[in-house]
XYZ file of C-alpha atoms in Angstrom:
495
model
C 18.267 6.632 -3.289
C 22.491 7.652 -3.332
C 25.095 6.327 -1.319
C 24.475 8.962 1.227
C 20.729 8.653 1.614
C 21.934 4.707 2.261
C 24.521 5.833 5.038
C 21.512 8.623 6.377
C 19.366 5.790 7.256
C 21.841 4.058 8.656
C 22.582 6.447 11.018
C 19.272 6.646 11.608
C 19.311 3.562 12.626
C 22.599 3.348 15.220
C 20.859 6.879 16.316
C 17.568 4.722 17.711
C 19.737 2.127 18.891
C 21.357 4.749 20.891
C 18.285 5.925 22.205
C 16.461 2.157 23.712
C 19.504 1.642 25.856
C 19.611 2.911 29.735
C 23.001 5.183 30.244
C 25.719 4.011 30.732
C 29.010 5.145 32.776
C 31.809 5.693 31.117
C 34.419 6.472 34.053
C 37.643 5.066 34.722
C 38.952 4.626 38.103
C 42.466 5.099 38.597
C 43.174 1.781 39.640
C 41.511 0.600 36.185
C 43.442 2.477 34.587
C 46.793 1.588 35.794
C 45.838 -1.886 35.313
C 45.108 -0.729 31.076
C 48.426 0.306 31.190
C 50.139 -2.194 32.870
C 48.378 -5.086 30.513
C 49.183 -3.281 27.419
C 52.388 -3.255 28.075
C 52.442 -6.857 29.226
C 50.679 -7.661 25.509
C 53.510 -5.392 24.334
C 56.335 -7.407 26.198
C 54.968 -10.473 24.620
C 55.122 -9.628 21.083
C 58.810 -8.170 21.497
C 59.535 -11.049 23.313
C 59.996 -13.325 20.309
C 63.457 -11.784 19.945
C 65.831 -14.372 21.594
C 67.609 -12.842 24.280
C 69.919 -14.143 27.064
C 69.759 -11.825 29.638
C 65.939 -11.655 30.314
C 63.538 -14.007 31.379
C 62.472 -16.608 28.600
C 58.763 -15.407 27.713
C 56.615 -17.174 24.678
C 58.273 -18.559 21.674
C 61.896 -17.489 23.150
C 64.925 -19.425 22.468
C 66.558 -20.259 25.650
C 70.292 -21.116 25.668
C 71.960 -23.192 28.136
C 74.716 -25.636 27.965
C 74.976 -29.580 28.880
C 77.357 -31.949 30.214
C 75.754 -34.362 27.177
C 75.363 -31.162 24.241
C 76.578 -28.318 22.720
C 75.599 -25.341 23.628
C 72.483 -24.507 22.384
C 68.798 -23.525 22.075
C 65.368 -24.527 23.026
C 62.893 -22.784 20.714
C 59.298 -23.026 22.971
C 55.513 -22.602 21.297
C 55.476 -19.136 20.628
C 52.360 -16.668 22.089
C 51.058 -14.874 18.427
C 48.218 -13.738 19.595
C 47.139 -12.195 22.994
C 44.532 -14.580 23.805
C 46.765 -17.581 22.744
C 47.339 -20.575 25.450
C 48.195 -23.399 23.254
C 48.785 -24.222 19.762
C 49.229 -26.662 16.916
C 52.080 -27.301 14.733
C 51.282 -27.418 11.621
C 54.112 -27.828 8.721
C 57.736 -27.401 9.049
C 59.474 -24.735 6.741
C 62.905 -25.932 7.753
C 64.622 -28.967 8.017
C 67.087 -30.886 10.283
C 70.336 -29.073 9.345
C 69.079 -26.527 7.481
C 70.606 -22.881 7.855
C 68.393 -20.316 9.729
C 68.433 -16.583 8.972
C 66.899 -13.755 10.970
C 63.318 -13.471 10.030
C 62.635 -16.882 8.498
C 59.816 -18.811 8.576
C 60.433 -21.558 11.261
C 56.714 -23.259 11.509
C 53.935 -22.649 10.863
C 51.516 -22.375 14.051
C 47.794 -22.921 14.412
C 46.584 -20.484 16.698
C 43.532 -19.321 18.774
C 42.409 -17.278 15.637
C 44.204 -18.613 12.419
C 47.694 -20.319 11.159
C 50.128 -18.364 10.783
C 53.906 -17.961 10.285
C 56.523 -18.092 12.706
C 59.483 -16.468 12.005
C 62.853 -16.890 14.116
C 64.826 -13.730 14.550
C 68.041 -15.024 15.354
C 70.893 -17.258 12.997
C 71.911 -20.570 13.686
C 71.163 -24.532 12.023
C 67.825 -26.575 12.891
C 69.497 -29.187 14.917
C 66.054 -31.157 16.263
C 62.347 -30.893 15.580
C 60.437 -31.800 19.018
C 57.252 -31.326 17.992
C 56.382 -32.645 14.794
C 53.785 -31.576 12.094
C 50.845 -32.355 13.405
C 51.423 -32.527 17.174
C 48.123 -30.619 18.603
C 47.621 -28.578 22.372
C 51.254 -27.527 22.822
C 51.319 -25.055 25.927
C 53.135 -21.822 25.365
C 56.822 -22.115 25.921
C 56.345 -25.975 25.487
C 59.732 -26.600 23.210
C 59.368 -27.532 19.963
C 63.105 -26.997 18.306
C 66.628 -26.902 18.645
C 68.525 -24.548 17.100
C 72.559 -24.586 17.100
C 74.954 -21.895 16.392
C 77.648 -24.547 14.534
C 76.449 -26.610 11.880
C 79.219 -29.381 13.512
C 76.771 -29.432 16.730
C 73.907 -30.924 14.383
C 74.448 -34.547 14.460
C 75.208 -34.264 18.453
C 70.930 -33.888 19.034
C 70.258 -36.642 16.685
C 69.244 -39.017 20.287
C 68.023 -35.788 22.235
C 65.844 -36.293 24.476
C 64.655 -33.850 26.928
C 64.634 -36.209 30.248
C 68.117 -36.647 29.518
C 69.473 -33.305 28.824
C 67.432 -31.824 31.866
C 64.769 -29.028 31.680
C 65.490 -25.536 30.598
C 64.054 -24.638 33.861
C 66.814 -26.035 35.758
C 69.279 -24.798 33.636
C 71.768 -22.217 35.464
C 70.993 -18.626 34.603
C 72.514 -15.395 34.889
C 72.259 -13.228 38.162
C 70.505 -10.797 36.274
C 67.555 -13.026 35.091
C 64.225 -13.619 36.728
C 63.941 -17.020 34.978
C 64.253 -18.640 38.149
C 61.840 -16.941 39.960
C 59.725 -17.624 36.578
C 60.590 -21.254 36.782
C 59.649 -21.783 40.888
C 56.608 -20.052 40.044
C 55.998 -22.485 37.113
C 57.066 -25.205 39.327
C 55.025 -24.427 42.186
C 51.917 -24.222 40.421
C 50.451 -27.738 40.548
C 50.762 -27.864 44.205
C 50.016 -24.046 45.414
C 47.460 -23.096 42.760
C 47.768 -19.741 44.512
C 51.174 -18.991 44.249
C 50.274 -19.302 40.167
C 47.188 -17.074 40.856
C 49.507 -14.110 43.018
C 49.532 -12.426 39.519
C 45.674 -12.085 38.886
C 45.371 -11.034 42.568
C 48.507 -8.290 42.963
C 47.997 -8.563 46.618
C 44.898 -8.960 47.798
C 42.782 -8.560 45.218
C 41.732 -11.214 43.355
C 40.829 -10.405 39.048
C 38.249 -12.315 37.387
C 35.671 -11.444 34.470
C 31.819 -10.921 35.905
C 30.832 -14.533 33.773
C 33.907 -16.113 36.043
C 32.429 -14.417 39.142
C 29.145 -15.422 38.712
C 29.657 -19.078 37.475
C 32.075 -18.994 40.896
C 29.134 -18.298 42.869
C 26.600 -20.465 41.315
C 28.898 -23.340 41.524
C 30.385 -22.661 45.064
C 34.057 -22.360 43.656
C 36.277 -20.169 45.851
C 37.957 -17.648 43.577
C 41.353 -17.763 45.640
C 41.856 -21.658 44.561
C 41.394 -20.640 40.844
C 44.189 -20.054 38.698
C 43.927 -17.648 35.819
C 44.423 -17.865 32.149
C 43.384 -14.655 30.600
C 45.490 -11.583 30.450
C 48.355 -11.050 33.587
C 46.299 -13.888 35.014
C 43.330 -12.774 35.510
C 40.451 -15.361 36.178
C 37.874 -16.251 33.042
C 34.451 -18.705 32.444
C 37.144 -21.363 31.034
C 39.359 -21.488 34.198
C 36.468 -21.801 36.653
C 34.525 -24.573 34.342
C 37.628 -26.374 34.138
C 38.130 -26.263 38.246
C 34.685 -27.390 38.345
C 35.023 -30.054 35.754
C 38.308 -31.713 37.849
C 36.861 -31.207 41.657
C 33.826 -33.461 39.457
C 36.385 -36.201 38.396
C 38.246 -36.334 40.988
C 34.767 -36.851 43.206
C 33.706 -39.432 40.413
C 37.284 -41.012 40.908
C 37.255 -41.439 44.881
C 33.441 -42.721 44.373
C 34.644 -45.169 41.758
C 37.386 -47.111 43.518
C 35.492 -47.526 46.016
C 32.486 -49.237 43.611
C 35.950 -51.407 42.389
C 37.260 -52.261 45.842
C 33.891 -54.463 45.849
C 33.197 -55.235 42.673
C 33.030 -59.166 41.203
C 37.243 -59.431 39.654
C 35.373 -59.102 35.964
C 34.183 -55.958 36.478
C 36.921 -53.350 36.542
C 37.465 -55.129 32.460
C 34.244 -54.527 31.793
C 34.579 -50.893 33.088
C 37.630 -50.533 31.362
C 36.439 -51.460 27.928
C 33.213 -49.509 28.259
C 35.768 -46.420 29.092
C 36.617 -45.794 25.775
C 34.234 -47.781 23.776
C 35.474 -47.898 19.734
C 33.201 -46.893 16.950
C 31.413 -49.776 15.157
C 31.762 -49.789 11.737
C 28.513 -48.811 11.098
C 27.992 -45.684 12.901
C 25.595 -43.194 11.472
C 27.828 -40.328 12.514
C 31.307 -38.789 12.175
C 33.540 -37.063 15.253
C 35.741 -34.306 13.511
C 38.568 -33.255 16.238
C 37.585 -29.084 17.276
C 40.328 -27.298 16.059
C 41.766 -24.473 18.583
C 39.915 -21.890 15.906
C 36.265 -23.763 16.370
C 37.327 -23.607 20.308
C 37.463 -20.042 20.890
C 34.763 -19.186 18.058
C 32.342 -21.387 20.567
C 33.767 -19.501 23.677
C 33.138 -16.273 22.564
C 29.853 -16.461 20.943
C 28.740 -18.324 24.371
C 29.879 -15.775 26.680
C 28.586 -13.176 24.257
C 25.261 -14.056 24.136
C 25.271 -14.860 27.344
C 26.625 -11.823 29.017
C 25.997 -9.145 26.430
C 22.516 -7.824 26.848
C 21.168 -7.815 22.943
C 18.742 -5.424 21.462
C 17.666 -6.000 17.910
C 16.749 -3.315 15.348
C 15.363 -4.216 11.657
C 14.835 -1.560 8.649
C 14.162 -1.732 5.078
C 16.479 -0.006 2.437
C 15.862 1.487 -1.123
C 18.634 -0.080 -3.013
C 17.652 1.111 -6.457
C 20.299 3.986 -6.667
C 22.667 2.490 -5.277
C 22.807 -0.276 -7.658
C 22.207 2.228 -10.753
C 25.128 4.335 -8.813
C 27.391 0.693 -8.748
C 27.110 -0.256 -12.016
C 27.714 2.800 -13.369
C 31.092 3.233 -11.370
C 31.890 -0.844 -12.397
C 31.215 0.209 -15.842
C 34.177 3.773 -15.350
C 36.186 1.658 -13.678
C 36.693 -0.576 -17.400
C 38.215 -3.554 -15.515
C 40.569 -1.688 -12.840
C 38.189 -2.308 -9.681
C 34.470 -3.547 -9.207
C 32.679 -2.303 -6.308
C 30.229 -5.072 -4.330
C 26.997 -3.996 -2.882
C 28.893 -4.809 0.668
C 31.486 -1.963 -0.120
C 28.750 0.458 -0.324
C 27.464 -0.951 2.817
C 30.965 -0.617 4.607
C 30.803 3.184 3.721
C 27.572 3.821 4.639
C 27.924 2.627 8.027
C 31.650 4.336 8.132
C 29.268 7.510 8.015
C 26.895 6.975 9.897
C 29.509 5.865 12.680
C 30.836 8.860 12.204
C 27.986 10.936 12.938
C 26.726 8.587 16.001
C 29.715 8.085 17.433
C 28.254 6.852 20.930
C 27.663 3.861 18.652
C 31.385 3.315 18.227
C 32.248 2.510 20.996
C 33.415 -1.036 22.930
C 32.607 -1.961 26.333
C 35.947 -2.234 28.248
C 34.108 -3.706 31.880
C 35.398 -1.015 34.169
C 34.553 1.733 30.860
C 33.580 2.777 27.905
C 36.026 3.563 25.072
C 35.087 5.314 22.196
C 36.999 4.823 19.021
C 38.104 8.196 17.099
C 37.864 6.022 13.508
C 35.813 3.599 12.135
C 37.380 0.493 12.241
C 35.099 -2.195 10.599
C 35.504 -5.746 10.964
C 33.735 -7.417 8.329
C 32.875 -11.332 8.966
C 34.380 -13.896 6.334
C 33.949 -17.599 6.140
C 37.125 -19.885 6.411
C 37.416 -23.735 5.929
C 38.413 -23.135 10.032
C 36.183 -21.326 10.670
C 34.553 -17.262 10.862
C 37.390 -14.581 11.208
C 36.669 -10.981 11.033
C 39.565 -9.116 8.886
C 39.381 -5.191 9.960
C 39.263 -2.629 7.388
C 40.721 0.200 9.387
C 40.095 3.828 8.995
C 37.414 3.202 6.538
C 35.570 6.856 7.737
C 38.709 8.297 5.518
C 38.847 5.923 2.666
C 36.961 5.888 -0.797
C 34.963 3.011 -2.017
C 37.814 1.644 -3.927
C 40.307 1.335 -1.400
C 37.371 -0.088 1.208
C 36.816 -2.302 -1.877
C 40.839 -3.161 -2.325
C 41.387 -3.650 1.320
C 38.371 -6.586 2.132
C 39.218 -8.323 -1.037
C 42.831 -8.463 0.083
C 42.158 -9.222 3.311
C 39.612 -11.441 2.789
C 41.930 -13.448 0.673
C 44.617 -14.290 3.346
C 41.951 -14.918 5.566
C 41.251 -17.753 3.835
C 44.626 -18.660 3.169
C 45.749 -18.384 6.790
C 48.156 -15.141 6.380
C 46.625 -12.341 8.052
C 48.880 -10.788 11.107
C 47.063 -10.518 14.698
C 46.509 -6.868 14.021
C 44.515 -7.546 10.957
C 41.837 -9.402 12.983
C 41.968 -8.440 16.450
C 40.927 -4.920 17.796
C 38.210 -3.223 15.554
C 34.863 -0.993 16.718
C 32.647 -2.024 14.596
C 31.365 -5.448 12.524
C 29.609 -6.272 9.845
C 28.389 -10.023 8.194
C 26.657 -10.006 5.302
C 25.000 -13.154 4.045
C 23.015 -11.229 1.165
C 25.002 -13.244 -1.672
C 23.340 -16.904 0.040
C 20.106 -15.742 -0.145
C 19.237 -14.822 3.416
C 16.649 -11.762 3.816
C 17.498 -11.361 7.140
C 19.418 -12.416 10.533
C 20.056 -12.002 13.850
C 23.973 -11.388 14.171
C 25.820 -11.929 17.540
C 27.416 -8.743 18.869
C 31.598 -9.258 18.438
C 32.872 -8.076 21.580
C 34.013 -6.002 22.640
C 32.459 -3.826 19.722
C 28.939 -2.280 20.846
C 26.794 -3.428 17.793
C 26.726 -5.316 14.579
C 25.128 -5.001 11.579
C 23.465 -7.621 9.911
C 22.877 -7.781 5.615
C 20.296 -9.143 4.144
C 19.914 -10.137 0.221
C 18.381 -7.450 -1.692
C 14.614 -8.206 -3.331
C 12.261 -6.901 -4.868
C 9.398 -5.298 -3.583
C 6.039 -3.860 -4.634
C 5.191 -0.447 -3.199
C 2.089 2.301 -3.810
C 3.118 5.190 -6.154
C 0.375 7.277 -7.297
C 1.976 8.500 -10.233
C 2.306 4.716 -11.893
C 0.192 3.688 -14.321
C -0.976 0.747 -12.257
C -0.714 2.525 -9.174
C 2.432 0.800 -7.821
C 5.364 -0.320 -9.194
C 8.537 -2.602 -7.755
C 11.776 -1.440 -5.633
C 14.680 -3.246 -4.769
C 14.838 -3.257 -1.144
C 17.732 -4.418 1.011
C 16.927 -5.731 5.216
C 19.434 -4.990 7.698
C 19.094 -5.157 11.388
C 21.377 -3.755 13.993
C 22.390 -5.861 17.224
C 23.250 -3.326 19.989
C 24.835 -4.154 23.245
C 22.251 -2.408 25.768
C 25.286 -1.346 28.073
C 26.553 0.583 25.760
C 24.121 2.118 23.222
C 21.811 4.951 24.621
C 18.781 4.955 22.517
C 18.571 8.830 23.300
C 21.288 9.935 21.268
């Protein structure tokens, strides 16, 4: 069996996926729409935002200048918002030091994000004058500061004692007329006592934005969505925000309930309490607590509220492999050394193909619509000492089975190293995880949203099938499993 007879029966298969799923609409309302635009070009205002700039309101990982009665003038550098989906981060090592010289486009930090660590370069000149936040330091909020940058290497010594309390918050700073900082900063201050005022974004008006999960979890627990405050994107309302509302009406219940256990408690008792609080490992403990990194955090997140809001459909077939592999060695063995082609290229061109000639099947569920991607972008699932991360190979409908073959091993590579750029992991229309090389015949992958299906790899074995013209009457194949997990509001069976 070729190549193509591989990527025919995989389109096969996405073709009877498309066929077991009911319809589904693929309109856009207006009002949708307006709201695509409008958060694409909030994502897009983010990303130029690490520019420092003066005039504008300070947005993630901005410098903000302002001058002191105590200090020079000078510059907070905040936690800086690499990826989209990013809240928080960890600092991880420090490429500068106090007093070193900064030029445009050097590597400040290094930042643990939501998805990897990865490099943050500053885009302006100046001297490191203070590090706030150590190597090391965990959960920063976005914007949190974690620098000082001057423009005079004189000015350094002046931070050596700076603390923030002292110098007063950037938010207070003066700003010019021209700046909506301090409507950013009222908001910002505002928010732990009008959770609404913080949630006026997610609602534009009257209308309040939340995920479906969010809504539903809000009506299971009782939650009203108008006290919520939103995390995701232009702060719009998802499962984490409402578990965590949940989770601190609990404590603060459990707290009212236990002072008033205290208020008549023996005196020995609140000790006792105290010390059972935050009891300390014995020695002896047959177990080990490793700290969830912000990687392992949204890895759980999404693979929860995948399987538990994407409707799954599974589909299993058996493949030939036998020409393939005579086709692979051959081109390893014309290749002399340049390249060598893995059974999972072959795989990432098949189902390039077949994507290509089902292309109801590549396609990613958007909530309000359906969007259906003009090239096959394939994300292809690699293991990391922090965890899965799904490099995309993009365009690989138009690419050969050498550059496919280039591009994973590349990407794959600084994957594992930590130094793949947000676009080389987020986005995509397509995955695929192969665990053939452990051994595993088969799987049951977890659909990637918001991709419509994924395709699981099985190790390839051999097989004994009937062939009439063998001496014995048989002989043995090499035959690959893969299965297909579909997302039923998406894939039409039909097609």
């Amino acid at each position: 069996m070729s190549a193509t007879s591989v990527s025919s029966q995989l389109a096969r298969l996405l073709s009877r996926s498309a066929r077991l799923a009911t319809p589904a609409t693929a309109r856009m309302s207006a009002r949708a729409s307006a709201r695509h635009i409008s958060t694409t070009r909030a994502v897009a205002r983010s990303a130029a935002g690490l520019r420092v700039n003066n005039t504008v309101a300070p947005v993630s990982g901005l410098a903000r200048q302002y001058s002191s009665k105590s200090y020079p003038d000078h510059q907070l550098v905040g936690m800086p918002a690499l990826s989209p989906t990013m809240t928080q981060g960890n600092v991880g090592q420090w490429q500068k030091s106090v007093g070193d010289k900064i030029e445009p486009g050097d590597v400040l930090v290094e930042i643990e994000t939501d998805k990897a660590q990865m490099d943050f370069e500053f885009q302006e000149e100046g001297y490191l004058a203070k590090i706030l936040a150590p190597t090391g330091t965990k959960d920063l909020k976005i914007d949190t500061p974690v620098a000082i940058i001057v423009e005079n290497e004189a000015d350094v010594a002046a931070f050596a004692d700076f603390s923030l309390d002292q110098a007063g918050s950037p938010a207070s700073a003066p700003a010019p007329a021209s700046s909506p900082a301090p409507v950013e900063s009222a908001k910002a201050a505002a928010a732990p006592a009008a959770p609404a005022q913080t949630f006026q974004t997610a609602a534009e008006g009257d209308r309040i934005f939340a995920s479906p999960l969010a809504k539903t979890l809000a009506r299971e627990k009782g939650i009203d969505l108008a006290q919520v405050s939103g995390s995701g994107p232009r702060g719009r309302i998802v499962k984490s925000d409402i578990e965590g509302f949940a989770a601190s009406k609990a404590a603060a219940t459990s707290t009212a309930a236990s002072a008033k256990s205290v208020e008549t408690a023996s005196a020995p008792a609140p000790a006792a309490k105290k010390a059972a609080a935050a009891p300390a490992p014995a020695a002896s403990a047959g177990f080990t607590d490793t700290p969830v990194t912000n990687m392992r955090k949204v890895i759980a997140s999404r693979l929860t509220e995948a399987k538990s809001t994407i409707p799954h459909y599974y589909l299993t077939q058996n493949i030939k492999m036998d020409n393939v592999n005579k086709l692979r060695q051959s081109l390893n063995t014309a290749a002399n050394g340049a390249y060598k082609l893995s059974v999972n290229d072959f795989v990432i061109k098949a189902a390039a193909s077949a994507l290509r000639d089902v292309p109801d099947v590549n396609s990613s569920w958007q909530g309000e619509f359906i969007r259906q991607h003009h090239h096959a972008d394939i994300a292809v699932a690699a293991a990391t000492p922090a965890g899965l991360i799904t490099p995309i190979v993009k365009t690989c409908d138009a690419k050969g089975l050498r550059a496919i073959s280039s591009d994973v091993r590349d990407l794959v590579a600084r994957a594992r190293a930590n130094k793949l750029k947000p676009e080389e992991f987020q986005g995509g229309s397509f995955t695929i995880s192969n665990l053939g090389m452990y051994g595993i015949t088969s799987f049951s992958a977890i659909i990637n949203p918001p991709h419509a299906a994924i395709l699981s790899v099985g190790s390839t074995e051999p097989q004994l099938v009937i062939d009439p013209t063998a001496e014995k009457g048989f002989k043995s194949v090499d035959v690959m499993s893969v299965q297909l997990s579909a997302d039923h509001r998406v894939v039409d069976g039909a097609t």
